[in-house]
Each structure stands twice: as structure tokens, then as C-alpha cells.
PDB file of C-alpha atoms in Angstrom:
ATOM      1  CA  GLY C   4     120.440 122.552  58.697  1.00 79.00           C
ATOM      2  CA  GLU C   5     122.698 123.628  61.716  1.00 87.00           C
ATOM      3  CA  ASN C   6     126.528 123.845  61.184  1.00 92.00           C
ATOM      4  CA  VAL C   7     128.840 123.749  64.389  1.00 95.00           C
ATOM      5  CA  GLU C   8     132.364 124.571  63.968  1.00 97.00           C
ATOM      6  CA  GLN C   9     135.020 123.783  66.888  1.00 97.00           C
ATOM      7  CA  HIS C  10     138.562 125.059  67.353  1.00 97.00           C
ATOM      8  CA  PRO C  11     141.199 124.211  67.995  1.00 97.00           C
ATOM      9  CA  SER C  12     141.225 120.353  66.771  1.00 96.00           C
ATOM     10  CA  THR C  13     144.133 119.639  69.096  1.00 97.00           C
ATOM     11  CA  LEU C  14     145.106 121.667  72.294  1.00 98.00           C
ATOM     12  CA  SER C  15     148.216 120.754  74.351  1.00 98.00           C
ATOM     13  CA  VAL C  16     148.722 122.356  77.892  1.00 98.00           C
ATOM     14  CA  GLN C  17     150.743 122.004  80.857  1.00 98.00           C
ATOM     15  CA  GLU C  18     149.208 120.617  83.969  1.00 98.00           C
ATOM     16  CA  GLY C  19     147.753 123.478  85.987  1.00 97.00           C
ATOM     17  CA  ASP C  20     147.359 125.827  82.931  1.00 97.00           C
ATOM     18  CA  SER C  21     143.764 126.880  81.481  1.00 98.00           C
ATOM     19  CA  ALA C  22     142.351 125.520  78.477  1.00 98.00           C
ATOM     20  CA  VAL C  23     139.902 127.094  76.168  1.00 98.00           C
ATOM     21  CA  ILE C  24     138.079 125.689  73.279  1.00 98.00           C
ATOM     22  CA  LYS C  25     135.595 127.497  71.305  1.00 98.00           C
ATOM     23  CA  CYS C  26     132.484 126.723  68.835  1.00 98.00           C
ATOM     24  CA  THR C  27     130.218 128.444  66.727  1.00 98.00           C
ATOM     25  CA  TYR C  28     126.943 127.700  65.253  1.00 96.00           C
ATOM     26  CA  SER C  29     124.861 128.949  62.454  1.00 95.00           C
ATOM     27  CA  ASP C  30     121.117 128.475  63.416  1.00 91.00           C
ATOM     28  CA  SER C  31     119.590 131.190  65.584  1.00 91.00           C
ATOM     29  CA  ALA C  32     116.975 128.922  66.574  1.00 89.00           C
ATOM     30  CA  SER C  33     119.493 126.647  68.411  1.00 91.00           C
ATOM     31  CA  ASN C  34     118.552 126.886  72.081  1.00 89.00           C
ATOM     32  CA  TYR C  35     120.670 124.315  73.980  1.00 91.00           C
ATOM     33  CA  PHE C  36     124.563 123.952  74.093  1.00 95.00           C
ATOM     34  CA  PRO C  37     125.947 120.933  75.575  1.00 95.00           C
ATOM     35  CA  TRP C  38     129.677 119.929  76.044  1.00 97.00           C
ATOM     36  CA  TYR C  39     130.714 116.139  76.167  1.00 97.00           C
ATOM     37  CA  LYS C  40     133.931 114.600  77.136  1.00 98.00           C
ATOM     38  CA  GLN C  41     134.969 111.406  75.404  1.00 97.00           C
ATOM     39  CA  GLU C  42     137.625 109.139  76.824  1.00 95.00           C
ATOM     40  CA  LEU C  43     139.464 106.544  74.860  1.00 92.00           C
ATOM     41  CA  GLY C  44     136.973 103.645  73.991  1.00 90.00           C
ATOM     42  CA  LYS C  45     133.916 105.010  75.696  1.00 93.00           C
ATOM     43  CA  GLY C  46     130.967 107.173  74.498  1.00 95.00           C
ATOM     44  CA  PRO C  47     130.703 110.869  75.084  1.00 96.00           C
ATOM     45  CA  GLN C  48     129.427 112.057  78.341  1.00 96.00           C
ATOM     46  CA  LEU C  49     128.011 115.449  79.371  1.00 95.00           C
ATOM     47  CA  ILE C  50     130.130 117.748  81.388  1.00 97.00           C
ATOM     48  CA  ILE C  51     128.334 121.058  81.268  1.00 97.00           C
ATOM     49  CA  ASP C  52     125.413 122.502  79.275  1.00 95.00           C
ATOM     50  CA  ILE C  53     123.918 126.131  78.896  1.00 94.00           C
ATOM     51  CA  ARG C  54     120.565 127.122  77.553  1.00 89.00           C
ATOM     52  CA  SER C  55     119.937 130.217  75.356  1.00 83.00           C
ATOM     53  CA  ASN C  56     118.681 132.215  77.963  1.00 84.00           C
ATOM     54  CA  VAL C  57     121.898 132.159  80.101  1.00 83.00           C
ATOM     55  CA  GLY C  58     125.270 133.949  79.435  1.00 91.00           C
ATOM     56  CA  GLU C  59     127.595 131.840  81.525  1.00 95.00           C
ATOM     57  CA  LYS C  60     127.627 128.623  83.693  1.00 94.00           C
ATOM     58  CA  LYS C  61     130.208 127.260  86.028  1.00 96.00           C
ATOM     59  CA  ASP C  62     130.922 123.994  87.714  1.00 94.00           C
ATOM     60  CA  GLN C  63     133.846 123.849  89.809  1.00 96.00           C
ATOM     61  CA  ARG C  64     136.921 124.018  87.322  1.00 97.00           C
ATOM     62  CA  ILE C  65     134.610 123.961  84.270  1.00 98.00           C
ATOM     63  CA  ALA C  66     132.823 127.046  82.752  1.00 98.00           C
ATOM     64  CA  VAL C  67     130.976 127.733  79.494  1.00 98.00           C
ATOM     65  CA  THR C  68     129.806 131.065  77.975  1.00 97.00           C
ATOM     66  CA  LEU C  69     127.582 131.763  75.394  1.00 96.00           C
ATOM     67  CA  ASN C  70     127.181 134.689  73.048  1.00 95.00           C
ATOM     68  CA  LYS C  71     123.824 134.576  71.331  1.00 93.00           C
ATOM     69  CA  THR C  72     124.520 137.685  69.154  1.00 93.00           C
ATOM     70  CA  ALA C  73     127.901 136.444  67.877  1.00 95.00           C
ATOM     71  CA  LYS C  74     126.290 132.723  67.968  1.00 96.00           C
ATOM     72  CA  HIS C  75     129.483 131.321  69.752  1.00 95.00           C
ATOM     73  CA  PHE C  76     130.038 129.529  72.838  1.00 97.00           C
ATOM     74  CA  SER C  77     133.046 128.300  74.656  1.00 98.00           C
ATOM     75  CA  LEU C  78     134.354 125.862  77.299  1.00 98.00           C
ATOM     76  CA  HIS C  79     136.955 126.914  79.803  1.00 98.00           C
ATOM     77  CA  ILE C  80     138.835 124.410  82.099  1.00 98.00           C
ATOM     78  CA  THR C  81     141.068 125.855  84.781  1.00 97.00           C
ATOM     79  CA  GLU C  82     143.715 124.205  86.716  1.00 98.00           C
ATOM     80  CA  THR C  83     144.030 121.623  84.309  1.00 98.00           C
ATOM     81  CA  GLN C  84     144.872 118.063  85.500  1.00 97.00           C
ATOM     82  CA  PRO C  85     146.307 114.869  83.470  1.00 96.00           C
ATOM     83  CA  GLU C  86     142.820 113.286  83.913  1.00 96.00           C
ATOM     84  CA  ASP C  87     141.330 116.134  81.868  1.00 98.00           C
ATOM     85  CA  SER C  88     143.006 114.637  78.658  1.00 97.00           C
ATOM     86  CA  ALA C  89     140.268 113.462  76.433  1.00 97.00           C
ATOM     87  CA  VAL C  90     138.524 114.491  73.275  1.00 97.00           C
ATOM     88  CA  TYR C  91     135.765 117.310  74.038  1.00 98.00           C
ATOM     89  CA  PHE C  92     132.862 117.861  71.795  1.00 97.00           C
ATOM     90  CA  CYS C  93     130.578 121.022  71.364  1.00 97.00           C
ATOM     91  CA  ALA C  94     126.903 120.506  70.177  1.00 95.00           C
ATOM     92  CA  ALA C  95     123.959 122.610  69.523  1.00 94.00           C
ATOM     93  CA  SER C  96     120.496 121.523  69.710  1.00 89.00           C
ATOM     94  CA  THR C  97     118.022 122.761  67.029  1.00 82.00           C
ATOM     95  CA  PRO C  98     114.325 122.568  66.353  1.00 76.00           C
ATOM     96  CA  SER C  99     113.673 120.071  63.360  1.00 71.00           C
ATOM     97  CA  GLY C 100     110.229 118.513  62.680  1.00 65.00           C
ATOM     98  CA  GLY C 101     109.052 118.305  66.352  1.00 63.00           C
ATOM     99  CA  SER C 102     112.240 117.275  67.703  1.00 69.00           C
ATOM    100  CA  TYR C 103     115.615 119.118  68.730  1.00 76.00           C
ATOM    101  CA  ILE C 104     118.624 117.397  67.280  1.00 82.00           C
ATOM    102  CA  PRO C 105     122.053 117.579  68.628  1.00 88.00           C
ATOM    103  CA  THR C 106     124.658 118.589  65.934  1.00 91.00           C
ATOM    104  CA  PHE C 107     128.185 118.085  67.134  1.00 94.00           C
ATOM    105  CA  GLY C 108     131.580 119.979  66.342  1.00 95.00           C
ATOM    106  CA  ARG C 109     134.416 117.880  65.270  1.00 95.00           C
ATOM    107  CA  GLY C 110     136.017 117.706  68.558  1.00 96.00           C
ATOM    108  CA  THR C 111     138.948 118.852  70.216  1.00 97.00           C
ATOM    109  CA  SER C 112     141.599 116.494  71.407  1.00 97.00           C
ATOM    110  CA  LEU C 113     143.071 117.844  74.904  1.00 98.00           C
ATOM    111  CA  ILE C 114     146.383 116.699  76.059  1.00 98.00           C
ATOM    112  CA  VAL C 115     147.453 117.716  79.663  1.00 98.00           C
ATOM    113  CA  HIS C 116     151.238 117.229  80.268  1.00 97.00           C
ATOM    114  CA  PRO C 117     152.219 116.388  83.882  1.00 94.00           C
TER     115      PRO C 117
ATOM    116  CA  ASN K 294     120.256 100.894  85.458  1.00 62.00           C
ATOM    117  CA  ALA K 295     122.194 100.115  82.360  1.00 78.00           C
ATOM    118  CA  GLY K 296     121.478 103.332  80.666  1.00 95.00           C
ATOM    119  CA  VAL K 297     121.977 102.785  76.516  1.00 97.00           C
ATOM    120  CA  THR K 298     123.238  99.408  75.640  1.00 97.00           C
ATOM    121  CA  GLN K 299     124.465  98.699  72.204  1.00 97.00           C
ATOM    122  CA  THR K 300     125.739  95.310  70.730  1.00 97.00           C
ATOM    123  CA  PRO K 301     127.833  94.168  69.280  1.00 97.00           C
ATOM    124  CA  LYS K 302     131.030  96.071  70.609  1.00 96.00           C
ATOM    125  CA  PHE K 303     133.167  95.122  67.693  1.00 97.00           C
ATOM    126  CA  GLN K 304     132.258  93.554  64.206  1.00 97.00           C
ATOM    127  CA  VAL K 305     134.117  92.792  61.071  1.00 97.00           C
ATOM    128  CA  LEU K 306     131.971  92.543  57.787  1.00 97.00           C
ATOM    129  CA  LYS K 307     133.009  91.738  54.143  1.00 98.00           C
ATOM    130  CA  THR K 308     131.846  93.977  51.571  1.00 98.00           C
ATOM    131  CA  GLY K 309     128.353  93.263  50.364  1.00 97.00           C
ATOM    132  CA  GLN K 310     127.528  91.636  53.730  1.00 97.00           C
ATOM    133  CA  SER K 311     124.542  92.715  55.852  1.00 97.00           C
ATOM    134  CA  MET K 312     124.219  93.313  59.631  1.00 97.00           C
ATOM    135  CA  THR K 313     121.833  95.048  62.170  1.00 98.00           C
ATOM    136  CA  LEU K 314     123.537  97.074  65.123  1.00 98.00           C
ATOM    137  CA  GLN K 315     121.138  96.788  68.223  1.00 97.00           C
ATOM    138  CA  CYS K 316     120.574  99.563  70.739  1.00 98.00           C
ATOM    139  CA  ALA K 317     118.592  99.576  73.817  1.00 97.00           C
ATOM    140  CA  GLN K 318     117.795 102.279  76.457  1.00 97.00           C
ATOM    141  CA  ASP K 319     116.173 101.768  79.863  1.00 96.00           C
ATOM    142  CA  MET K 320     115.574 105.202  80.760  1.00 94.00           C
ATOM    143  CA  ASN K 321     111.981 105.761  79.329  1.00 93.00           C
ATOM    144  CA  HIS K 322     113.509 108.113  76.951  1.00 92.00           C
ATOM    145  CA  ASN K 323     111.355 109.401  73.990  1.00 90.00           C
ATOM    146  CA  SER K 324     114.183 110.302  71.412  1.00 90.00           C
ATOM    147  CA  MET K 325     116.927 108.082  70.058  1.00 93.00           C
ATOM    148  CA  TYR K 326     119.820 108.560  67.584  1.00 94.00           C
ATOM    149  CA  TRP K 327     122.401 106.788  65.586  1.00 97.00           C
ATOM    150  CA  TYR K 328     125.690 108.832  65.104  1.00 97.00           C
ATOM    151  CA  ARG K 329     128.965 107.548  63.202  1.00 97.00           C
ATOM    152  CA  GLN K 330     132.270 108.816  64.401  1.00 96.00           C
ATOM    153  CA  ASP K 331     135.180 109.160  61.866  1.00 94.00           C
ATOM    154  CA  PRO K 332     138.680 110.770  62.604  1.00 88.00           C
ATOM    155  CA  GLY K 333     138.566 114.494  62.363  1.00 84.00           C
ATOM    156  CA  MET K 334     134.837 114.346  61.542  1.00 86.00           C
ATOM    157  CA  GLY K 335     133.278 114.228  64.772  1.00 90.00           C
ATOM    158  CA  LEU K 336     129.720 112.915  65.437  1.00 94.00           C
ATOM    159  CA  ARG K 337     127.474 112.819  62.428  1.00 95.00           C
ATOM    160  CA  LEU K 338     123.788 112.061  62.738  1.00 94.00           C
ATOM    161  CA  ILE K 339     122.680 109.005  60.481  1.00 97.00           C
ATOM    162  CA  TYR K 340     118.935 108.713  61.545  1.00 96.00           C
ATOM    163  CA  TYR K 341     117.050 109.755  64.564  1.00 93.00           C
ATOM    164  CA  SER K 342     113.574 108.893  66.082  1.00 92.00           C
ATOM    165  CA  ALA K 343     111.668 111.684  67.935  1.00 88.00           C
ATOM    166  CA  SER K 344     109.306 109.267  69.219  1.00 87.00           C
ATOM    167  CA  GLU K 345     108.018 105.638  68.951  1.00 88.00           C
ATOM    168  CA  GLY K 346     106.854 105.053  65.675  1.00 89.00           C
ATOM    169  CA  THR K 347     108.869 107.738  63.875  1.00 91.00           C
ATOM    170  CA  THR K 348     112.051 107.746  62.042  1.00 94.00           C
ATOM    171  CA  ASP K 349     113.922 110.583  60.093  1.00 92.00           C
ATOM    172  CA  LYS K 350     116.967 111.081  58.160  1.00 93.00           C
ATOM    173  CA  GLY K 351     119.939 112.782  59.416  1.00 91.00           C
ATOM    174  CA  GLU K 352     123.217 114.126  57.867  1.00 91.00           C
ATOM    175  CA  VAL K 353     124.506 110.869  56.462  1.00 96.00           C
ATOM    176  CA  PRO K 354     121.798 108.425  55.883  1.00 97.00           C
ATOM    177  CA  ASN K 355     122.733 106.686  52.586  1.00 97.00           C
ATOM    178  CA  GLY K 356     123.399 102.835  52.739  1.00 97.00           C
ATOM    179  CA  TYR K 357     121.591 102.590  56.249  1.00 98.00           C
ATOM    180  CA  ASN K 358     117.957 101.788  57.470  1.00 97.00           C
ATOM    181  CA  VAL K 359     116.538 102.075  60.823  1.00 98.00           C
ATOM    182  CA  SER K 360     113.607 100.560  62.988  1.00 97.00           C
ATOM    183  CA  ARG K 361     112.118 101.963  66.214  1.00 96.00           C
ATOM    184  CA  LEU K 362     110.901  98.615  67.476  1.00 88.00           C
ATOM    185  CA  ASN K 363     109.440 100.024  70.647  1.00 95.00           C
ATOM    186  CA  LYS K 364     110.142 102.937  73.002  1.00 95.00           C
ATOM    187  CA  ARG K 365     113.410 101.105  74.172  1.00 97.00           C
ATOM    188  CA  GLU K 366     114.950  99.644  71.047  1.00 97.00           C
ATOM    189  CA  PHE K 367     116.359 101.582  67.853  1.00 98.00           C
ATOM    190  CA  SER K 368     118.333  99.314  65.509  1.00 98.00           C
ATOM    191  CA  LEU K 369     120.577 100.364  62.474  1.00 98.00           C
ATOM    192  CA  ARG K 370     120.753  98.095  59.441  1.00 98.00           C
ATOM    193  CA  LEU K 371     123.449  97.836  56.919  1.00 97.00           C
ATOM    194  CA  GLU K 372     121.825  96.041  53.870  1.00 93.00           C
ATOM    195  CA  SER K 373     125.122  95.625  51.822  1.00 97.00           C
ATOM    196  CA  ALA K 374     128.187  96.938  53.591  1.00 97.00           C
ATOM    197  CA  ALA K 375     130.705  99.192  52.007  1.00 97.00           C
ATOM    198  CA  PRO K 376     134.389  99.832  53.110  1.00 97.00           C
ATOM    199  CA  SER K 377     133.053 103.587  53.503  1.00 97.00           C
ATOM    200  CA  GLN K 378     130.879 102.353  56.351  1.00 98.00           C
ATOM    201  CA  THR K 379     133.970 101.597  58.424  1.00 98.00           C
ATOM    202  CA  SER K 380     133.451 103.513  61.437  1.00 98.00           C
ATOM    203  CA  VAL K 381     132.537 103.689  65.284  1.00 97.00           C
ATOM    204  CA  TYR K 382     128.719 103.677  65.520  1.00 98.00           C
ATOM    205  CA  PHE K 383     127.112 105.488  68.581  1.00 98.00           C
ATOM    206  CA  CYS K 384     123.656 105.075  69.761  1.00 97.00           C
ATOM    207  CA  ALA K 385     122.257 107.840  71.940  1.00 95.00           C
ATOM    208  CA  SER K 386     118.797 108.774  73.548  1.00 94.00           C
ATOM    209  CA  ASN K 387     117.282 111.780  75.566  1.00 88.00           C
ATOM    210  CA  PRO K 388     114.005 112.303  77.193  1.00 83.00           C
ATOM    211  CA  ARG K 389     112.781 115.476  75.477  1.00 73.00           C
ATOM    212  CA  GLU K 390     114.000 118.150  73.418  1.00 63.00           C
ATOM    213  CA  GLY K 391     116.959 120.394  74.544  1.00 69.00           C
ATOM    214  CA  THR K 392     118.196 117.851  77.145  1.00 82.00           C
ATOM    215  CA  GLU K 393     121.391 115.720  77.744  1.00 88.00           C
ATOM    216  CA  ALA K 394     121.953 113.125  75.465  1.00 91.00           C
ATOM    217  CA  PHE K 395     123.099 109.748  76.815  1.00 94.00           C
ATOM    218  CA  PHE K 396     125.454 107.594  74.749  1.00 96.00           C
ATOM    219  CA  GLY K 397     126.220 103.920  74.523  1.00 97.00           C
ATOM    220  CA  GLN K 398     129.744 102.561  74.427  1.00 96.00           C
ATOM    221  CA  GLY K 399     129.850 102.307  70.637  1.00 97.00           C
ATOM    222  CA  THR K 400     130.152  99.614  68.082  1.00 97.00           C
ATOM    223  CA  ARG K 401     133.372  99.538  66.206  1.00 97.00           C
ATOM    224  CA  LEU K 402     132.676  98.187  62.608  1.00 98.00           C
ATOM    225  CA  THR K 403     135.269  97.293  60.016  1.00 97.00           C
ATOM    226  CA  VAL K 404     134.317  96.427  56.503  1.00 97.00           C
ATOM    227  CA  VAL K 405     137.163  94.679  54.342  1.00 97.00           C
TER     228      VAL K 405
END
């Protein structure tokens, strides 16, 4: 099955700095790559996603890049703010028996210091 | 529009007890999933249901059973709870393949 590796597990930055989280996946059939943000005590929520036919996507301070050849994708957050502090998960969606199953990385705890 | 609703939010079980975690979505989604979240392990898939009437095992199915009661509801059952099943359980749904998954608020389960 699909295997998603995510790094780093913890990332500490100063407010205003940029943060980058990287993920790799193993199954070349994966074609949908969402990123989720999980705040304390809540379920993960989608913040941005990218499909395999696109190399980059941006939404205000958040951007995601995808390199299909190398099987890796990254989340970039610019001008970080304290409210960006949360756990971030990457995922790869892979076809399996007629369905597409999201497989998640282990998460990155982002801490933004004021 | 409630989205994905999980009950209960918290539960403490004794080893060997059984219980069912309930999940319902009101978005008319076809696919539903049960994940468990443990520190440092991310979200691991227990079972999923691609559509009403079908269920399949995920990465960590041992000790669990599921029922897709109808299109809205997908329950997770622990027949004989073990301390290793102490975790936070998330239910999720999405309308079709390759789309955003919507998550419930989670059930924090402790088995003593």
C-alpha cells in the first residue's frame, strides 16, 4: 500500500518567518495530495490541496508544490502568525479496489513564537 | 449543516468491555472512513466504506468491526476492548475519490 513520510515532526519558527513541511509518497498511482491543519481538540481540516496534473498551487500565504517524478510534495507557509500554530498533516490519495484512500503522514507540530 | 458528527466525545472502558462509536454525516457523501490517531503515528486507517453496503479493512483493522448502516451512518465496534486501543478515533467522509475528506471532532477513548 501507499506509504507517506513527513518531515520534520516538529518545527519552531519566529512570527513572520517562513515554514516548510515536506512529504514523500511511494505509490505512483496517487493523484490527489491534500494538506490538513489540526488544532488542539479538533478534527483535521483541509487548508490546501493539489492534483497530480499541477505542479504548484497558492492560496494567500500558503502554497503547495508537487514533484511527481521524485514523488514528493511540500507545504510552504509565508509570514507565519501565532494562529498558524497547529499540527499539519499531508496525505496522498491512492486508488484501491474502486475507491481512493487517503493515507496520511505522521504530522508536523508547527509552533510560531510571537 | 452539521457535517460529520461523532458520539460519544469521551469514553472510558475497562479491558474486555465492548462499545460502539457512532458516526453520521449529512453531506450525502459516498465514502466514509475510521482512523485512529496516536502520538507520533499520525492518522492510521482502521476501516473504510467506499459506498453504502461495502466495507473494507484498512491498515490497522484487528480488534475492530464496522457497519455501514445506511449512506449517512458508519459505526465502529470494539468487541473486547484492550489498553492498546486507547486512542483518539476520527470518522471522516468524502463525496468521491480524490476529494477533500471532512472529519468529525473525534472520540477520545481510554481503556483501563
